[in-house]
mmCIF file of C-alpha atoms and ligand atoms in Angstrom:
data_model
loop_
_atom_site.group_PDB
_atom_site.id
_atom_site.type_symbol
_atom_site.label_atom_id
_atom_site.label_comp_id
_atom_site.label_asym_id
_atom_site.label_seq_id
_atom_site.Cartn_x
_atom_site.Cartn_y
_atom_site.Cartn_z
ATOM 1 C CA UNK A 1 0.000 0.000 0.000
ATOM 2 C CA UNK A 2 1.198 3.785 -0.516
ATOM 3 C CA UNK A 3 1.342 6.144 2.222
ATOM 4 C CA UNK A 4 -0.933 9.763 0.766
ATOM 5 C CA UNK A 5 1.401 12.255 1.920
ATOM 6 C CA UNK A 6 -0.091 13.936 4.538
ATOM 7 C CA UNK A 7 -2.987 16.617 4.222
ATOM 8 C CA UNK A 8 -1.470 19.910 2.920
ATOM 9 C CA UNK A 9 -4.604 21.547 5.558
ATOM 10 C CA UNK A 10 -2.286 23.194 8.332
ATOM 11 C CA UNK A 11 0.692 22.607 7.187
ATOM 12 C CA UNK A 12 3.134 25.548 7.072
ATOM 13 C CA UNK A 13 5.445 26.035 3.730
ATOM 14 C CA UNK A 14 7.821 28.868 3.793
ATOM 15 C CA UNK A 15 8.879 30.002 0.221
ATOM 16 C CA UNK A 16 11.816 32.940 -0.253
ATOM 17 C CA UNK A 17 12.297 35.123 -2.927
ATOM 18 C CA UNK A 18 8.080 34.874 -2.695
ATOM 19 C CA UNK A 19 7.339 38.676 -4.230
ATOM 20 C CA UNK A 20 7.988 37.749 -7.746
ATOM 21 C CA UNK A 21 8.641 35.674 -10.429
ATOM 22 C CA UNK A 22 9.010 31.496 -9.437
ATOM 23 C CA UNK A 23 8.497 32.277 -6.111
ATOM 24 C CA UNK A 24 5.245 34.277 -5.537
ATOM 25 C CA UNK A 25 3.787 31.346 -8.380
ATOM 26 C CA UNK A 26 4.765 28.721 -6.101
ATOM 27 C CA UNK A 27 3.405 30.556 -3.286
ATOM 28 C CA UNK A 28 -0.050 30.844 -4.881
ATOM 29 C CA UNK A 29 -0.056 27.322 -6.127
ATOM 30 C CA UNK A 30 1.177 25.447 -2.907
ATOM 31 C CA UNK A 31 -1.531 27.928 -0.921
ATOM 32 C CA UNK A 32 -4.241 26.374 -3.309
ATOM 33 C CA UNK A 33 -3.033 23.166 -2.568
ATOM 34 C CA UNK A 34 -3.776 23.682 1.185
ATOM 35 C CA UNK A 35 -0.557 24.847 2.309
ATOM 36 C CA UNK A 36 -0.731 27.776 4.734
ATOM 37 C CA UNK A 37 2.393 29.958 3.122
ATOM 38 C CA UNK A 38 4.527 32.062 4.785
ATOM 39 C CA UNK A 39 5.873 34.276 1.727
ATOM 40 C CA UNK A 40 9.414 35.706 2.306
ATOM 41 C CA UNK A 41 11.557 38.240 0.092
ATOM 42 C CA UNK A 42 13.554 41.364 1.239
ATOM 43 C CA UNK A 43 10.179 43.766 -0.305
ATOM 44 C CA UNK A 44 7.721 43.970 2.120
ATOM 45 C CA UNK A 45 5.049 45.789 0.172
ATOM 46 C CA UNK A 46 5.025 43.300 -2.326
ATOM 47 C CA UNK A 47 4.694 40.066 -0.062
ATOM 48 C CA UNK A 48 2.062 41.714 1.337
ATOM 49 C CA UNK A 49 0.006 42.078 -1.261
ATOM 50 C CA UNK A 50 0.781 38.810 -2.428
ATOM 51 C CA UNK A 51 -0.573 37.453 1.042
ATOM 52 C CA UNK A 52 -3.531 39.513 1.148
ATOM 53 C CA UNK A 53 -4.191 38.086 -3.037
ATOM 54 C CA UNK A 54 -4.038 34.548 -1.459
ATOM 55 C CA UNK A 55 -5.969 35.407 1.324
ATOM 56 C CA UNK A 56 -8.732 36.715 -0.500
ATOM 57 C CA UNK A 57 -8.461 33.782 -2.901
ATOM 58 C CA UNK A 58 -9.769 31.803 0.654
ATOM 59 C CA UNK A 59 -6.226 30.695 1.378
ATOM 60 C CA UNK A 60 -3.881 31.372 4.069
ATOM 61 C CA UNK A 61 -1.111 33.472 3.655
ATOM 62 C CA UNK A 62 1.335 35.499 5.675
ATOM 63 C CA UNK A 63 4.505 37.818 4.822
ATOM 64 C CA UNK A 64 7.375 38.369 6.466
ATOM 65 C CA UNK A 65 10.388 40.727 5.338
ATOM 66 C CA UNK A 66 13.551 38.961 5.059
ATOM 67 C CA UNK A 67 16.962 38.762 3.580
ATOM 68 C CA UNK A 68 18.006 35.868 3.781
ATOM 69 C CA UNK A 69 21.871 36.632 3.704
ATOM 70 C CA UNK A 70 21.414 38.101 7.448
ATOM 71 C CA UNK A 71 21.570 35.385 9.713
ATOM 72 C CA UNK A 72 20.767 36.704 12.784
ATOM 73 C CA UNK A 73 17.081 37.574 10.463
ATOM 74 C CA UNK A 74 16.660 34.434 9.835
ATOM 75 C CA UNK A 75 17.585 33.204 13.329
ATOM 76 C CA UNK A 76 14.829 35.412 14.438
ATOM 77 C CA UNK A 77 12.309 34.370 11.988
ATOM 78 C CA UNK A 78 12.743 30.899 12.525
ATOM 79 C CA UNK A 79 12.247 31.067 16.000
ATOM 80 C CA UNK A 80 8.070 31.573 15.240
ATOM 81 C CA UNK A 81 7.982 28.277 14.270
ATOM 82 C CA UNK A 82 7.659 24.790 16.305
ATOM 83 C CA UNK A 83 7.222 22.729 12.872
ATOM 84 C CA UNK A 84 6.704 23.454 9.030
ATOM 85 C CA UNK A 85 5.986 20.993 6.550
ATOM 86 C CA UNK A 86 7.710 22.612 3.263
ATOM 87 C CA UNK A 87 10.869 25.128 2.948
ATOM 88 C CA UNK A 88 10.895 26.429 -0.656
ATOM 89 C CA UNK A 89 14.541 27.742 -1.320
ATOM 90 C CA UNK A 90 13.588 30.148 -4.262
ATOM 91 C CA UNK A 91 15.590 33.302 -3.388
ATOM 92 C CA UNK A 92 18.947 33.812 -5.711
ATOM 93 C CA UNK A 93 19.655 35.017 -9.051
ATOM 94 C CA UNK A 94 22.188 35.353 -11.684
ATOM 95 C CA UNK A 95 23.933 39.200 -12.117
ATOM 96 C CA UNK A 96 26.318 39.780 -15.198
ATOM 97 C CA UNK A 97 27.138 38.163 -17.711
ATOM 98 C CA UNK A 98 30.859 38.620 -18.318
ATOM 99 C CA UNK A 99 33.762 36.549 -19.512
ATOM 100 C CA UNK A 100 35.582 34.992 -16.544
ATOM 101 C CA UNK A 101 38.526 37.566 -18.110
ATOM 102 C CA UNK A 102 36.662 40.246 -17.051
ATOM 103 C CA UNK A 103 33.886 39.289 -14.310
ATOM 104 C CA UNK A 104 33.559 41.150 -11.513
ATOM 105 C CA UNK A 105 34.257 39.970 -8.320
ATOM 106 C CA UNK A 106 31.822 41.603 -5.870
ATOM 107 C CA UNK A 107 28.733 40.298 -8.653
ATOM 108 C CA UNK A 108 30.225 36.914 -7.982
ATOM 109 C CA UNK A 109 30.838 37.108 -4.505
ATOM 110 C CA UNK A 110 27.095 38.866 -4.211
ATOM 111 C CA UNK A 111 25.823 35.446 -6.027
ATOM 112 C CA UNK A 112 27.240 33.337 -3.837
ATOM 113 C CA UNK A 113 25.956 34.825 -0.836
ATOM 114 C CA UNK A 114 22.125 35.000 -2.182
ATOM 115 C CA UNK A 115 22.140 31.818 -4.041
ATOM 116 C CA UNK A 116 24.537 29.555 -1.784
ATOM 117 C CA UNK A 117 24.620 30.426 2.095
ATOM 118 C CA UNK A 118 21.042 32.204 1.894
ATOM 119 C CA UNK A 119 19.693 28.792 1.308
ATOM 120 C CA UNK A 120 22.435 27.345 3.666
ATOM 121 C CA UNK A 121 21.269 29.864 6.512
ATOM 122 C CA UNK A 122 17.166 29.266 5.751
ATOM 123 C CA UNK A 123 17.869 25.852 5.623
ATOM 124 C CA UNK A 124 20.216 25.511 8.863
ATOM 125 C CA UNK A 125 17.846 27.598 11.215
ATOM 126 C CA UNK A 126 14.568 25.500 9.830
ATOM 127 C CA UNK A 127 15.689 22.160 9.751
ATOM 128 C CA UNK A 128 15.344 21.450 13.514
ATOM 129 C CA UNK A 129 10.901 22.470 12.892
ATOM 130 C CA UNK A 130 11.302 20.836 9.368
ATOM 131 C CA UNK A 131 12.339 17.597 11.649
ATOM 132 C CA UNK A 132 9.714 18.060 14.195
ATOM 133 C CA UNK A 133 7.377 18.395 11.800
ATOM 134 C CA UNK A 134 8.009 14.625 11.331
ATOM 135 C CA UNK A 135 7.543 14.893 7.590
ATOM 136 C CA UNK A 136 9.273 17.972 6.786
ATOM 137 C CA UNK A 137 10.667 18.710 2.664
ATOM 138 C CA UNK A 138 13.495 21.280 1.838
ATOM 139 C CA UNK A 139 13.146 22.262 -1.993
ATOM 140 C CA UNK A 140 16.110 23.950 -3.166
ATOM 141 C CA UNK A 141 15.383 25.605 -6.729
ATOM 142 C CA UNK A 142 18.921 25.391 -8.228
ATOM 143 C CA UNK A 143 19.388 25.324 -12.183
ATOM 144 C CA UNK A 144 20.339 23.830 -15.326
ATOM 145 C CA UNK A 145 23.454 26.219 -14.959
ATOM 146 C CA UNK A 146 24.377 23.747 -11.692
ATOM 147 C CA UNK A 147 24.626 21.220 -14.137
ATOM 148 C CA UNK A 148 26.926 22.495 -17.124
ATOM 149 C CA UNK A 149 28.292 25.987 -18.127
ATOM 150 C CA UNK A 150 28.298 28.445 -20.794
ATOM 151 C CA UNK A 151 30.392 31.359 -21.886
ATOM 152 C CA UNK A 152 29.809 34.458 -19.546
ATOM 153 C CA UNK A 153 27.883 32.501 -17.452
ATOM 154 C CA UNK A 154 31.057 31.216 -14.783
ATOM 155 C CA UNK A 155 30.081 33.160 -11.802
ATOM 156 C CA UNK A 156 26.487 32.078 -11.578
ATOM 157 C CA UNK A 157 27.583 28.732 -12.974
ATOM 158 C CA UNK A 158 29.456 28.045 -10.135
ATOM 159 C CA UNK A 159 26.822 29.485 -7.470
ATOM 160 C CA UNK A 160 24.686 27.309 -8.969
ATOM 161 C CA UNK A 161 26.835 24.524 -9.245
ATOM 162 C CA UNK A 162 27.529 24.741 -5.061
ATOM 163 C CA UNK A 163 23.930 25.374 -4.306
ATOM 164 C CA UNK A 164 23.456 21.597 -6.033
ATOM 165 C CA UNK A 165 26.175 20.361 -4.124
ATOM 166 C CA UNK A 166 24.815 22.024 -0.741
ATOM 167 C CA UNK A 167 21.913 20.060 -1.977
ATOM 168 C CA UNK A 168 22.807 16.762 -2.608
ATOM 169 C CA UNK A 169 24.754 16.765 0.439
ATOM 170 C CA UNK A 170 22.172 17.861 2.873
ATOM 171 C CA UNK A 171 20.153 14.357 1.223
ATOM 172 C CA UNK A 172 23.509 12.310 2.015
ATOM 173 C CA UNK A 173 23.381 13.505 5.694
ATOM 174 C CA UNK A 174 19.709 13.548 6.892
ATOM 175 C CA UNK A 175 18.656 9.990 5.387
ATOM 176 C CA UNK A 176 16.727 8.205 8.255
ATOM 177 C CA UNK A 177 15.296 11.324 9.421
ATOM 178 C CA UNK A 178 12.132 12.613 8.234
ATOM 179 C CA UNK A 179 12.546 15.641 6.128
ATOM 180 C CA UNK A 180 13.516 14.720 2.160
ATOM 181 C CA UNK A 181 15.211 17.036 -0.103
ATOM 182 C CA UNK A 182 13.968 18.130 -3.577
ATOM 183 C CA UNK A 183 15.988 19.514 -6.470
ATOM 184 C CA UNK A 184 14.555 21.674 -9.061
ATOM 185 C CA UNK A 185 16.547 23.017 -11.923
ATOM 186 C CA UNK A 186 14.900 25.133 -14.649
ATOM 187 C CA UNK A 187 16.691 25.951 -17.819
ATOM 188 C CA UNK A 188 15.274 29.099 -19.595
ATOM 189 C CA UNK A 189 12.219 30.305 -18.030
ATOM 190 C CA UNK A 190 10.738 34.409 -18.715
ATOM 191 C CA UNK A 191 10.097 35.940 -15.352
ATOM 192 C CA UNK A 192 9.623 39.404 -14.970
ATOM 193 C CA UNK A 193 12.647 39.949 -13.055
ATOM 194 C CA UNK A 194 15.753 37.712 -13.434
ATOM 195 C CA UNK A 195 17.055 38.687 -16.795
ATOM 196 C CA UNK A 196 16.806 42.250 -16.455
ATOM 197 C CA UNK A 197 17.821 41.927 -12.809
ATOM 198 C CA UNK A 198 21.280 40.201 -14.026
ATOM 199 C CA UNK A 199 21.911 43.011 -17.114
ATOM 200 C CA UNK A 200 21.583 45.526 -14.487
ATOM 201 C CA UNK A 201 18.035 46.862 -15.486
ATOM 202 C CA UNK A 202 18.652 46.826 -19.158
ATOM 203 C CA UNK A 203 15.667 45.798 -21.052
ATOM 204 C CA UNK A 204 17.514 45.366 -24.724
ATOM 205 C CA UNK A 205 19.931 43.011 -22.877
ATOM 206 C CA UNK A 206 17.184 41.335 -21.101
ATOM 207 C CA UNK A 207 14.548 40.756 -24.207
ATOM 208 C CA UNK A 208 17.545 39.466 -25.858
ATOM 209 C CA UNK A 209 17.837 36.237 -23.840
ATOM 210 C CA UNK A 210 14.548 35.159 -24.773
ATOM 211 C CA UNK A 211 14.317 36.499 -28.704
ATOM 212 C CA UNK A 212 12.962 34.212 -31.237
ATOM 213 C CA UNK A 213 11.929 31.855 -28.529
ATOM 214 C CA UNK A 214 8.931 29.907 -29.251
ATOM 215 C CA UNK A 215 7.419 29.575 -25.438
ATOM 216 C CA UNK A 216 10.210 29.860 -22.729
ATOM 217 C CA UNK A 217 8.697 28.098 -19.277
ATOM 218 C CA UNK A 218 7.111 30.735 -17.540
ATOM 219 C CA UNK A 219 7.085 30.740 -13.526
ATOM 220 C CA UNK A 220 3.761 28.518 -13.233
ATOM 221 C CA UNK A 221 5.205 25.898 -15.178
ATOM 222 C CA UNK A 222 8.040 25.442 -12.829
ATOM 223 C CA UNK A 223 5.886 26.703 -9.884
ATOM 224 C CA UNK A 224 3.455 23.367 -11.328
ATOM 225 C CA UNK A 225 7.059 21.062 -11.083
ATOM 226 C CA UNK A 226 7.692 22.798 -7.743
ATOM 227 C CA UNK A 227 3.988 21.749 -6.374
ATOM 228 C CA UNK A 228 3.927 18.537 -8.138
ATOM 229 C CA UNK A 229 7.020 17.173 -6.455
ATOM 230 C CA UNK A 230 6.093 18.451 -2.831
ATOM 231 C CA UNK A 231 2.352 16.952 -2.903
ATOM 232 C CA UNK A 232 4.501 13.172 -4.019
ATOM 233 C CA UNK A 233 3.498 10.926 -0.818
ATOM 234 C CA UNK A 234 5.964 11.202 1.528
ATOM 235 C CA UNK A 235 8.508 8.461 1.067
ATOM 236 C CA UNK A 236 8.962 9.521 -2.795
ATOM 237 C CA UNK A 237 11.830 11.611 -3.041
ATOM 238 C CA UNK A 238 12.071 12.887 -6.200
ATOM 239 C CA UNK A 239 16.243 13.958 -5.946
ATOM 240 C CA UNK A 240 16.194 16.183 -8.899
ATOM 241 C CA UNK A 241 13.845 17.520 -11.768
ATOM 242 C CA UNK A 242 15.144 19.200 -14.633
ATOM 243 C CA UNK A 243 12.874 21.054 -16.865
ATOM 244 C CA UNK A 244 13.600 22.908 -19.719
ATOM 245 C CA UNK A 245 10.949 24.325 -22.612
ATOM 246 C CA UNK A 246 10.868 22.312 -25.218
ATOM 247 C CA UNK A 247 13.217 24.708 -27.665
ATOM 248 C CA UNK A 248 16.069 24.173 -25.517
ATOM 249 C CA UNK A 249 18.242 20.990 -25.676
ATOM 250 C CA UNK A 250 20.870 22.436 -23.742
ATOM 251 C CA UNK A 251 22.146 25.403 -22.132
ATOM 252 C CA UNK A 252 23.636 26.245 -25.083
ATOM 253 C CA UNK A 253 21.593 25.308 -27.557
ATOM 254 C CA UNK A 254 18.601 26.774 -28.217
ATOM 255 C CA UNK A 255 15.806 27.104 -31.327
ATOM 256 C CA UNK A 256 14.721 30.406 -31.987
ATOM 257 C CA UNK A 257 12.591 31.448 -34.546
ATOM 258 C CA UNK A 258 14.177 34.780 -36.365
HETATM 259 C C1 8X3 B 301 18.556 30.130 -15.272
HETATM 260 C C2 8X3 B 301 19.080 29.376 -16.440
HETATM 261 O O1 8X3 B 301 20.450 29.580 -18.582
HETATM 262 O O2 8X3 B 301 20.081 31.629 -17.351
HETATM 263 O O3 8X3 B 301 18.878 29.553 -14.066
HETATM 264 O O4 8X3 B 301 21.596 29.986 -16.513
HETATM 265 S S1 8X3 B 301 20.355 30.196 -17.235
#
């Protein structure tokens, strides 16, 4: 017989990087699963209108204002809680786009901090309630860049490629307790934010990465991966999901229609 996973009704998942983008979809989707979200991201205004949408969808939602590079925040925020079912580790992002000749330094060392020990600190200070909760999952959202690089890509190639490691290592060292750990890596997806947030605002740039592109994933589709994977009963572990749109075989190779 196969254990259901156990009702999403009152069960707590915590998603960062919630007010845009992969994030606030996953937030919306896992609330209308029956999660009760807590939505996190540095921009308060925005989380909060995100909770207040799922609210009035007849969900529960609440925000709470965190960057997740500050420990001592997320020491403090993860004292509210005795046990959560789901910890979503959205927050990170690429910035620049530079040869390795050329990169700069303080973009990689600022990826490294987001992507890599902002999911090591959210991670750390909720696994103890993640364990309590006696059925706890950690999703870490890494990336098709985790897996293989391309030119001007090194410093978030390498984030990336840690944040998989951090991943596959946490699995390694909690088996036999009750909290499984989830890898999702999306190749190209069309958010709102991340391209123009890694060309530094510049729309031309941005478009660019997405021209002649049929139907890049969008963040529902990976949001729908995301949700699909966490509502699995609870002793399938799905280690890793890769999904790409269907015009890209590889990071580097892509269709586009010009
Ligand atoms: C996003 C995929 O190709 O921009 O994580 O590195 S890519």
């Amino acid at each position: 017989m196969t254990a259901a996973a156990p009702a999403a009704a009152s069960r707590i998942a915590v998603v960062t990087g919630a007010s845009s983008g992969i994030g606030a979809a996953t937030a919306r989707q896992l609330a209308a699963a029956g999660y009760r979200v807590v939505l996190t991201a540095r921009r308060k205004d925005r989380i909060e209108a995100l909770a207040a949408e799922i609210s009035d969808a007849g969900h529960q939602a609440a925000a709470y204002a965190l960057d997740i590079t500050d420990r001592a925040a997320v020491d403090e925020f993860a004292t509210a809680f005795k046990t959560i079912g789901v910890l979503v580790n959205n927050a990170g992002g690429a910035l620049g786009a530079d040869p390795v000749a050329t990169g700069d330094p303080a973009e990689w060392r600022q990826m490294y901090e987001t992507n890599v020990i902002g999911t090591l600190n959210v991670t750390q200070a909720l696994l103890p309630a993640l364990t309590a909760s006696g059925d706890g999952t950690v999703v870490v959202l890494s990336s098709t860049a985790g897996f293989a690089t391309y030119e001007g890509g090194a410093g978030y190639v390498a984030a990336k490629h840690a944040e998989h490691v951090l991943a596959e290592t946490l699995r390694l060292e909690i088996v036999g307790t009750p909290v499984r750990v989830i890898e999702v890596a999306p190749g190209m997806v069309k958010t709102e934010e991340f391209a123009l947030t890694r060309f530094g605002g510049d729309k031309e740039k941005a478009e660019k990465v997405y021209q002649g592109v049929a139907q890049p994933l969008s963040a529902d589709d990976v949001a729908d991966t995301i949700t699909w994977a966490v509502t699995r009963p609870s002793h399938v572990n799905i280690d890793l999901l890769v999904v790409r749109p269907r015009a890209q075989a590889s990071n580097t190779k892509v269709h586009r229609e010009l």
